[in-house]
Amino acid sequence: MAFSCLQIVLMVGMLVTGSINTISKKAQNDCVVKGYPDKSKNNTAEPHEFNHPWFQTLIMFIGETICLIGFVIVRKRERDKRKNEFSVTALDELPKQFQNRLVQLVVAFPTVCDLIGTSLAGIGLVYVDASVWQMLRGSIIIFAGILSKIFLKRKLRAIHWSGMLVTMCGLVLVGCSSVFKAKSSSSGGSKTLLGIALILGSQMVSATQMVIEELFLKKRSLHPLHVVGMEGAYGVILMSAIVLPAMYYVPGADVNNSYENSLDALYQIANEPRLLVFCLLYLTSIAFYNYFGLAVTRSLTAVHRTLIDACRTMLVWGADLIIYYAFDKDFGEPFDKQFGLLQVDGFFFLLIGTALYNELVHVECIPCLRKPLRDVDFMVSPSTPPRGNIQSAEFSDSDEINTSEKTPLLQD
């Protein structure tokens, strides 16, 4: 099909902002800056890495909160349009999705999952390269598929199980390449294994978030921008009032023997303009990535969104290589000549597994993987949309939600 200029802009915007999201987050970890004075070192501030995954989660939630601005604009525009079409008395009979209150307490449940999943992934990013981190996030289709089968009673066909199996093979190859690379260097492989385990654990939590959102939020017909924005707002409150203060007093290896010293993070950001730029890029890319993702799903389909996310992995990897070899060896990542091809093979396995799971390709020579007849799909009533997740909604012209199957690479 031929794409319009607007659709091309939306796809490029989603690809670029999603890639900036990953690259800027990893770049923060690569910064070595003076921070908060350390009592154990005579109150002197020594340069050290920006190792603050929980503080990065706060930045992410701030970026998600910005989506509420877009939601308010969309709702005001829609309500003004309805006022011009209906009488004042008819406004009381508007569909439920146009009468929802801004504050939705039920969104707090998936927010906790988002908080835990993002923080675990952030900690894992400290120990692995950005490209490996991005590839390992493809494991979410395995956890999402299993959990949807158990809790949502969703029927998985042979092509879905095949996609999950191929994805698992890709994860093994990518993980092995990262561990072998770490063992061949002075860093060792134990921390890399820990990082891989944390990333996989984060994707299991993210898959749980998907199930919770579908169980509790889909029936409320909430706009995706509303859900993302409210998750961000609740996340900011939880992080600022509970999580970060608790992390400050929990014993750990951070400055002043804290598990995570957020004051140290603020001092480091204030002392290094590049770090401030990376944090601002991360914050704004979160907001725009959510906007472009929803706009792509609305203008095209969730399948296009899946393909763009797959391309995002390639762009992150390519950008990191260019940054390392052409600009600054303190950032980006080198190509490992010894085990790099193993990572390439793993990436293609992940790509094929994702394509199979989302039914983007069918293997006609294998009966159980052939494209099924979908005559019934064309007879589905608009009032009974297919089951799916609220975060991957397709929109009609009136912004009403027809939810489709959750694409596996939508989390930030």
CSV table of C-alpha atoms in Angstrom, one decimal:
chain,number,residue,atom,x,y,z
A,1,MET,CA,0.0,0.0,0.0
A,2,ALA,CA,1.1,3.6,-0.6
A,3,PHE,CA,1.7,5.7,2.5
A,4,SER,CA,0.7,9.3,2.8
A,5,CYS,CA,3.2,11.9,3.9
A,6,LEU,CA,1.6,12.2,7.3
A,7,GLN,CA,1.8,8.4,7.8
A,8,ILE,CA,5.5,8.4,6.8
A,9,VAL,CA,6.1,11.2,9.3
A,10,LEU,CA,4.3,9.3,12.1
A,11,MET,CA,6.3,6.1,11.4
A,12,VAL,CA,9.6,7.9,11.3
A,13,GLY,CA,8.7,9.8,14.4
A,14,MET,CA,7.9,6.6,16.3
A,15,LEU,CA,11.1,5.0,15.1
A,16,VAL,CA,13.3,7.9,15.9
A,17,THR,CA,11.8,8.8,19.3
A,18,GLY,CA,11.8,5.1,20.4
A,19,SER,CA,15.4,4.7,19.5
A,20,ILE,CA,16.3,8.0,21.2
A,21,ASN,CA,14.6,6.6,24.3
A,22,THR,CA,16.9,3.6,24.5
A,23,ILE,CA,20.1,5.3,23.4
A,24,SER,CA,19.7,8.3,25.8
A,25,LYS,CA,19.0,6.0,28.7
A,26,LYS,CA,22.1,4.0,28.1
A,27,ALA,CA,24.1,7.2,27.5
A,28,GLN,CA,23.1,8.3,31.0
A,29,ASN,CA,24.6,5.2,32.5
A,30,ASP,CA,27.9,5.8,30.6
A,31,CYS,CA,28.4,9.3,32.0
A,32,VAL,CA,31.1,9.7,34.7
A,33,VAL,CA,30.4,12.8,36.7
A,34,LYS,CA,31.0,14.3,40.2
A,35,GLY,CA,27.9,14.0,42.4
A,36,TYR,CA,26.9,14.4,46.0
A,37,PRO,CA,29.6,14.7,48.7
A,38,ASP,CA,30.4,11.3,50.2
A,39,LYS,CA,30.8,11.2,54.0
A,40,SER,CA,33.0,8.2,53.8
A,41,LYS,CA,35.5,10.2,51.7
A,42,ASN,CA,35.8,13.3,53.8
A,43,ASN,CA,32.7,14.9,52.2
A,44,THR,CA,34.5,15.1,48.8
A,45,ALA,CA,32.7,14.5,45.5
A,46,GLU,CA,34.4,12.1,43.2
A,47,PRO,CA,33.5,11.3,39.6
A,48,HIS,CA,31.5,8.1,39.3
A,49,GLU,CA,29.0,6.5,36.8
A,50,PHE,CA,25.4,7.7,36.7
A,51,ASN,CA,24.0,4.5,38.2
A,52,HIS,CA,20.4,5.5,39.1
A,53,PRO,CA,17.9,3.2,37.5
A,54,TRP,CA,15.1,4.0,40.0
A,55,PHE,CA,15.6,7.8,39.4
A,56,GLN,CA,15.4,7.0,35.6
A,57,THR,CA,12.1,5.4,36.3
A,58,LEU,CA,10.9,8.7,37.8
A,59,ILE,CA,12.0,10.5,34.6
A,60,MET,CA,10.0,8.0,32.6
A,61,PHE,CA,6.9,8.6,34.6
A,62,ILE,CA,7.2,12.3,34.2
A,63,GLY,CA,7.4,11.8,30.4
A,64,GLU,CA,4.3,9.6,30.5
A,65,THR,CA,2.4,12.3,32.6
A,66,ILE,CA,2.9,14.7,29.7
A,67,CYS,CA,0.5,12.5,27.7
A,68,LEU,CA,-2.3,13.8,29.8
A,69,ILE,CA,-1.9,17.1,28.0
A,70,GLY,CA,-2.6,15.4,24.7
A,71,PHE,CA,-5.5,13.5,26.2
A,72,VAL,CA,-7.1,16.7,27.5
A,73,ILE,CA,-6.7,18.4,24.1
A,74,VAL,CA,-8.2,15.3,22.3
A,75,ARG,CA,-11.2,15.3,24.7
A,76,LYS,CA,-11.8,19.0,24.5
A,77,ARG,CA,-11.8,18.9,20.7
A,78,GLU,CA,-14.1,15.9,20.7
A,79,ARG,CA,-16.5,17.5,23.2
A,80,ASP,CA,-16.6,20.8,21.2
A,81,LYS,CA,-17.4,18.8,18.1
A,82,ARG,CA,-20.2,17.0,20.0
A,83,LYS,CA,-21.6,20.3,21.2
A,84,ASN,CA,-22.0,21.5,17.7
A,85,GLU,CA,-23.7,18.3,16.6
A,86,PHE,CA,-26.1,17.7,19.6
A,87,SER,CA,-28.3,19.7,21.8
A,88,VAL,CA,-27.3,20.4,25.4
A,89,THR,CA,-29.7,17.7,26.8
A,90,ALA,CA,-28.2,15.2,24.4
A,91,LEU,CA,-24.7,15.8,25.9
A,92,ASP,CA,-25.8,13.8,29.0
A,93,GLU,CA,-26.3,10.8,26.8
A,94,LEU,CA,-22.8,10.8,25.3
A,95,PRO,CA,-20.9,7.5,25.3
A,96,LYS,CA,-19.1,6.5,28.5
A,97,GLN,CA,-15.7,7.1,27.0
A,98,PHE,CA,-16.5,10.8,26.7
A,99,GLN,CA,-17.7,11.1,30.3
A,100,ASN,CA,-14.8,9.4,32.1
A,101,ARG,CA,-13.3,11.3,34.9
A,102,LEU,CA,-9.7,12.4,34.5
A,103,VAL,CA,-8.6,10.6,37.7
A,104,GLN,CA,-9.0,6.8,37.6
A,105,LEU,CA,-7.8,5.0,40.7
A,106,VAL,CA,-7.9,1.6,39.0
A,107,VAL,CA,-4.9,2.7,36.9
A,108,ALA,CA,-2.8,2.5,40.0
A,109,PHE,CA,-2.6,-1.3,39.7
A,110,PRO,CA,-0.8,-1.4,36.4
A,111,THR,CA,1.3,1.5,37.5
A,112,VAL,CA,2.9,-0.6,40.1
A,113,CYS,CA,3.8,-3.2,37.5
A,114,ASP,CA,5.2,-0.4,35.2
A,115,LEU,CA,7.3,0.9,38.1
A,116,ILE,CA,8.8,-2.5,38.9
A,117,GLY,CA,9.3,-3.6,35.3
A,118,THR,CA,10.9,-0.4,34.2
A,119,SER,CA,13.2,-0.3,37.2
A,120,LEU,CA,14.3,-3.9,36.8
A,121,ALA,CA,15.0,-3.2,33.1
A,122,GLY,CA,16.9,-0.1,34.0
A,123,ILE,CA,19.1,-2.0,36.4
A,124,GLY,CA,19.7,-4.6,33.7
A,125,LEU,CA,20.7,-2.0,31.2
A,126,VAL,CA,23.7,-1.1,33.5
A,127,TYR,CA,25.2,-4.5,32.8
A,128,VAL,CA,24.5,-5.0,29.1
A,129,ASP,CA,24.8,-3.1,25.9
A,130,ALA,CA,21.9,-1.1,24.6
A,131,SER,CA,21.4,-3.3,21.6
A,132,VAL,CA,21.3,-6.5,23.7
A,133,TRP,CA,18.9,-4.8,26.1
A,134,GLN,CA,16.6,-3.8,23.2
A,135,MET,CA,16.7,-7.4,21.8
A,136,LEU,CA,16.0,-9.1,25.1
A,137,ARG,CA,12.9,-7.0,25.5
A,138,GLY,CA,11.4,-9.1,22.7
A,139,SER,CA,11.0,-11.8,25.3
A,140,ILE,CA,7.7,-10.1,26.3
A,141,ILE,CA,5.8,-12.0,23.7
A,142,ILE,CA,6.7,-15.3,25.4
A,143,PHE,CA,5.4,-14.1,28.8
A,144,ALA,CA,2.4,-12.3,27.3
A,145,GLY,CA,1.4,-15.3,25.4
A,146,ILE,CA,1.6,-17.7,28.4
A,147,LEU,CA,-0.1,-15.3,30.8
A,148,SER,CA,-2.9,-14.5,28.3
A,149,LYS,CA,-3.4,-18.2,27.8
A,150,ILE,CA,-3.7,-18.8,31.6
A,151,PHE,CA,-5.6,-15.7,32.8
A,152,LEU,CA,-7.4,-14.4,29.7
A,153,LYS,CA,-8.2,-17.9,28.2
A,154,ARG,CA,-6.9,-16.7,24.9
A,155,LYS,CA,-6.5,-19.4,22.3
A,156,LEU,CA,-3.0,-19.7,20.9
A,157,ARG,CA,-2.5,-21.5,17.6
A,158,ALA,CA,0.5,-23.4,16.4
A,159,ILE,CA,1.9,-20.3,14.7
A,160,HIS,CA,1.9,-18.4,18.0
A,161,TRP,CA,3.7,-21.2,19.8
A,162,SER,CA,6.2,-21.4,17.0
A,163,GLY,CA,6.8,-17.7,17.2
A,164,MET,CA,7.5,-18.1,21.0
A,165,LEU,CA,9.8,-21.0,20.4
A,166,VAL,CA,11.8,-19.2,17.7
A,167,THR,CA,12.0,-16.1,19.9
A,168,MET,CA,13.3,-18.2,22.8
A,169,CYS,CA,16.1,-19.5,20.5
A,170,GLY,CA,17.0,-15.9,19.6
A,171,LEU,CA,17.1,-14.9,23.2
A,172,VAL,CA,19.5,-17.7,23.9
A,173,LEU,CA,21.8,-16.6,21.1
A,174,VAL,CA,21.7,-13.0,22.1
A,175,GLY,CA,22.3,-13.8,25.8
A,176,CYS,CA,25.2,-16.2,25.0
A,177,SER,CA,26.9,-13.6,22.8
A,178,SER,CA,26.7,-11.0,25.6
A,179,VAL,CA,28.0,-13.4,28.2
A,180,PHE,CA,30.8,-14.7,26.0
A,181,LYS,CA,31.8,-11.1,25.2
A,182,ALA,CA,31.9,-10.2,28.9
A,183,LYS,CA,33.9,-13.3,29.8
A,184,SER,CA,36.5,-12.5,27.1
A,185,SER,CA,37.0,-9.0,28.6
A,186,SER,CA,38.0,-8.0,32.1
A,187,SER,CA,34.4,-7.4,33.2
A,188,GLY,CA,33.5,-11.1,33.6
A,189,GLY,CA,30.2,-12.7,32.9
A,190,SER,CA,28.4,-12.9,36.2
A,191,LYS,CA,27.2,-9.3,36.1
A,192,THR,CA,26.0,-9.8,32.5
A,193,LEU,CA,24.0,-12.8,33.5
A,194,LEU,CA,22.5,-10.8,36.3
A,195,GLY,CA,21.6,-8.1,33.8
A,196,ILE,CA,20.0,-10.6,31.4
A,197,ALA,CA,18.0,-12.1,34.3
A,198,LEU,CA,16.8,-8.7,35.4
A,199,ILE,CA,15.7,-7.8,31.9
A,200,LEU,CA,13.8,-11.0,31.4
A,201,GLY,CA,12.2,-10.5,34.8
A,202,SER,CA,11.2,-7.0,33.8
A,203,GLN,CA,9.5,-8.3,30.7
A,204,MET,CA,7.5,-10.9,32.8
A,205,VAL,CA,6.3,-8.0,35.0
A,206,SER,CA,5.4,-6.0,31.9
A,207,ALA,CA,3.4,-8.9,30.5
A,208,THR,CA,1.6,-9.0,33.8
A,209,GLN,CA,0.9,-5.3,33.4
A,210,MET,CA,-0.7,-6.1,30.0
A,211,VAL,CA,-3.0,-8.7,31.5
A,212,ILE,CA,-4.0,-6.4,34.4
A,213,GLU,CA,-4.8,-3.6,32.0
A,214,GLU,CA,-7.0,-5.9,29.9
A,215,LEU,CA,-8.8,-7.3,32.8
A,216,PHE,CA,-9.5,-4.0,34.6
A,217,LEU,CA,-9.3,-1.2,32.1
A,218,LYS,CA,-10.7,-2.4,28.8
A,219,LYS,CA,-14.3,-2.5,30.0
A,220,ARG,CA,-14.0,1.1,31.1
A,221,SER,CA,-13.3,2.3,27.5
A,222,LEU,CA,-10.4,4.5,28.6
A,223,HIS,CA,-8.5,6.4,25.9
A,224,PRO,CA,-4.9,5.0,25.6
A,225,LEU,CA,-3.4,8.5,26.2
A,226,HIS,CA,-5.6,8.7,29.4
A,227,VAL,CA,-4.1,5.4,30.6
A,228,VAL,CA,-0.5,6.3,29.9
A,229,GLY,CA,-0.9,9.7,31.4
A,230,MET,CA,-2.5,8.5,34.6
A,231,GLU,CA,0.1,5.7,35.0
A,232,GLY,CA,2.7,8.4,34.7
A,233,ALA,CA,1.0,10.6,37.3
A,234,TYR,CA,0.6,7.8,39.8
A,235,GLY,CA,4.1,6.7,39.1
A,236,VAL,CA,5.5,10.2,39.9
A,237,ILE,CA,3.6,10.2,43.2
A,238,LEU,CA,4.7,6.7,44.2
A,239,MET,CA,8.4,7.3,43.2
A,240,SER,CA,8.6,10.8,44.9
A,241,ALA,CA,6.7,9.9,48.1
A,242,ILE,CA,7.6,6.3,48.8
A,243,VAL,CA,10.1,4.5,46.5
A,244,LEU,CA,13.0,7.0,46.2
A,245,PRO,CA,12.9,8.1,49.9
A,246,ALA,CA,12.9,4.4,50.9
A,247,MET,CA,15.8,3.6,48.6
A,248,TYR,CA,17.8,6.5,50.1
A,249,TYR,CA,17.6,4.9,53.6
A,250,VAL,CA,18.1,1.3,52.5
A,251,PRO,CA,21.8,0.4,52.9
A,252,GLY,CA,23.7,-0.1,49.6
A,253,ALA,CA,26.7,0.7,47.5
A,254,ASP,CA,25.6,4.2,46.4
A,255,VAL,CA,26.9,7.4,47.8
A,256,ASN,CA,26.6,7.7,51.6
A,257,ASN,CA,25.8,3.9,51.7
A,258,SER,CA,22.4,4.3,50.2
A,259,TYR,CA,20.9,1.8,47.8
A,260,GLU,CA,20.1,4.7,45.5
A,261,ASN,CA,20.9,8.3,46.4
A,262,SER,CA,18.6,10.5,44.3
A,263,LEU,CA,20.3,13.6,45.6
A,264,ASP,CA,23.5,12.3,44.0
A,265,ALA,CA,21.6,11.9,40.7
A,266,LEU,CA,20.5,15.5,40.9
A,267,TYR,CA,24.0,16.7,41.7
A,268,GLN,CA,25.4,14.8,38.8
A,269,ILE,CA,22.8,16.2,36.4
A,270,ALA,CA,23.6,19.7,37.6
A,271,ASN,CA,27.3,19.2,37.2
A,272,GLU,CA,27.3,17.7,33.6
A,273,PRO,CA,25.4,19.5,30.8
A,274,ARG,CA,25.6,16.4,28.6
A,275,LEU,CA,23.9,14.3,31.3
A,276,LEU,CA,21.1,16.9,31.6
A,277,VAL,CA,20.6,16.7,27.8
A,278,PHE,CA,20.4,12.9,27.9
A,279,CYS,CA,17.8,13.1,30.7
A,280,LEU,CA,15.7,15.7,28.8
A,281,LEU,CA,16.0,13.6,25.6
A,282,TYR,CA,14.8,10.5,27.6
A,283,LEU,CA,11.9,12.4,29.1
A,284,THR,CA,10.6,14.0,25.9
A,285,SER,CA,11.2,10.9,23.8
A,286,ILE,CA,8.9,8.9,26.3
A,287,ALA,CA,6.1,11.4,25.7
A,288,PHE,CA,6.5,11.6,21.9
A,289,TYR,CA,7.0,7.9,21.5
A,290,ASN,CA,3.7,7.2,23.1
A,291,TYR,CA,2.0,9.8,21.0
A,292,PHE,CA,3.5,8.6,17.7
A,293,GLY,CA,2.8,4.9,18.6
A,294,LEU,CA,-0.9,5.6,19.2
A,295,ALA,CA,-1.0,7.8,16.1
A,296,VAL,CA,0.5,5.0,14.0
A,297,THR,CA,-2.0,2.5,15.3
A,298,ARG,CA,-4.8,4.9,14.6
A,299,SER,CA,-3.6,5.8,11.1
A,300,LEU,CA,-2.4,2.4,10.1
A,301,THR,CA,-2.6,-0.8,12.2
A,302,ALA,CA,-1.0,-2.5,15.2
A,303,VAL,CA,0.9,-4.7,12.7
A,304,HIS,CA,2.8,-1.6,11.4
A,305,ARG,CA,3.6,-0.6,14.9
A,306,THR,CA,5.2,-4.1,15.5
A,307,LEU,CA,7.3,-3.8,12.4
A,308,ILE,CA,8.5,-0.3,13.4
A,309,ASP,CA,9.5,-1.6,16.8
A,310,ALA,CA,11.5,-4.3,15.2
A,311,CYS,CA,13.3,-1.7,13.1
A,312,ARG,CA,13.9,0.3,16.3
A,313,THR,CA,16.2,-2.5,17.5
A,314,MET,CA,18.3,-2.3,14.3
A,315,LEU,CA,18.4,1.5,14.5
A,316,VAL,CA,19.5,1.4,18.2
A,317,TRP,CA,22.3,-1.0,17.4
A,318,GLY,CA,23.4,0.9,14.3
A,319,ALA,CA,23.4,4.2,16.1
A,320,ASP,CA,25.4,2.8,19.0
A,321,LEU,CA,28.1,1.5,16.5
A,322,ILE,CA,28.2,4.9,14.7
A,323,ILE,CA,28.5,6.8,18.0
A,324,TYR,CA,31.4,4.6,19.2
A,325,TYR,CA,33.5,4.5,16.1
A,326,ALA,CA,32.8,8.0,14.7
A,327,PHE,CA,32.2,10.3,17.6
A,328,ASP,CA,33.0,9.2,21.2
A,329,LYS,CA,34.3,5.9,22.5
A,330,ASP,CA,32.9,6.7,25.9
A,331,PHE,CA,29.4,6.2,24.5
A,332,GLY,CA,27.9,3.7,22.2
A,333,GLU,CA,29.2,0.1,21.8
A,334,PRO,CA,31.8,-1.6,19.7
A,335,PHE,CA,31.1,-4.5,17.4
A,336,ASP,CA,32.5,-7.7,18.9
A,337,LYS,CA,34.4,-9.4,16.1
A,338,GLN,CA,34.5,-12.7,18.0
A,339,PHE,CA,30.9,-13.1,19.1
A,340,GLY,CA,29.1,-10.3,17.2
A,341,LEU,CA,27.8,-12.7,14.5
A,342,LEU,CA,26.1,-14.7,17.2
A,343,GLN,CA,24.2,-11.6,18.2
A,344,VAL,CA,23.3,-11.0,14.6
A,345,ASP,CA,21.9,-14.5,14.3
A,346,GLY,CA,20.0,-14.0,17.6
A,347,PHE,CA,18.5,-10.8,16.3
A,348,PHE,CA,17.2,-12.5,13.1
A,349,PHE,CA,15.7,-15.3,15.2
A,350,LEU,CA,13.9,-12.6,17.4
A,351,LEU,CA,12.7,-10.9,14.2
A,352,ILE,CA,11.3,-14.1,12.8
A,353,GLY,CA,9.7,-15.1,16.1
A,354,THR,CA,8.0,-11.7,16.4
A,355,ALA,CA,6.7,-12.0,12.8
A,356,LEU,CA,5.3,-15.5,13.4
A,357,TYR,CA,3.7,-14.6,16.7
A,358,ASN,CA,2.0,-11.5,15.2
A,359,GLU,CA,1.0,-13.5,12.1
A,360,LEU,CA,3.0,-11.2,9.8
A,361,VAL,CA,4.3,-14.2,7.9
A,362,HIS,CA,2.9,-17.7,7.3
A,363,VAL,CA,4.8,-20.9,6.3
A,364,GLU,CA,2.6,-22.4,3.7
A,365,CYS,CA,4.6,-25.6,3.4
A,366,ILE,CA,3.7,-26.5,7.0
A,367,PRO,CA,0.0,-27.2,7.4
A,368,CYS,CA,-0.4,-25.9,11.0
A,369,LEU,CA,1.5,-22.6,10.1
A,370,ARG,CA,-0.5,-21.8,7.0
A,371,LYS,CA,-2.6,-18.7,6.8
A,372,PRO,CA,-6.1,-19.6,8.1
A,373,LEU,CA,-9.4,-18.6,6.4
A,374,ARG,CA,-10.7,-15.4,8.0
A,375,ASP,CA,-14.1,-15.1,6.4
A,376,VAL,CA,-15.6,-14.9,9.9
A,377,ASP,CA,-13.5,-11.8,10.7
A,378,PHE,CA,-15.2,-9.8,8.0
A,379,MET,CA,-18.5,-10.5,9.6
A,380,VAL,CA,-17.7,-9.3,13.1
A,381,SER,CA,-20.0,-6.7,14.3
A,382,PRO,CA,-18.4,-3.3,15.2
A,383,SER,CA,-20.0,-3.5,18.6
A,384,THR,CA,-17.9,-6.6,19.4
A,385,PRO,CA,-14.3,-5.7,18.8
A,386,PRO,CA,-11.6,-8.3,19.0
A,387,ARG,CA,-10.1,-9.0,22.4
A,388,GLY,CA,-6.9,-7.1,23.1
A,389,ASN,CA,-5.0,-4.7,25.3
A,390,ILE,CA,-6.0,-1.2,25.9
A,391,GLN,CA,-2.5,0.1,25.1
A,392,SER,CA,-2.6,-1.0,21.5
A,393,ALA,CA,-6.0,0.4,20.5
A,394,GLU,CA,-7.1,1.1,17.0
A,395,PHE,CA,-9.3,4.2,16.6
A,396,SER,CA,-12.2,5.2,14.6
A,397,ASP,CA,-12.7,8.8,13.4
A,398,SER,CA,-14.5,9.6,16.7
A,399,ASP,CA,-11.6,8.3,18.8
A,400,GLU,CA,-13.7,5.3,20.0
A,401,ILE,CA,-11.5,2.4,21.0
A,402,ASN,CA,-11.6,-0.8,19.1
A,403,THR,CA,-8.9,-2.8,20.8
A,404,SER,CA,-6.6,-5.1,18.9
A,405,GLU,CA,-4.1,-7.7,19.9
A,406,LYS,CA,-1.3,-6.3,22.1
A,407,THR,CA,1.9,-5.9,20.1
A,408,PRO,CA,4.9,-7.3,21.9
A,409,LEU,CA,7.4,-4.5,21.7
A,410,LEU,CA,5.4,-1.5,22.9
A,411,GLN,CA,6.9,-1.0,26.4
A,412,ASP,CA,9.5,1.9,27.1
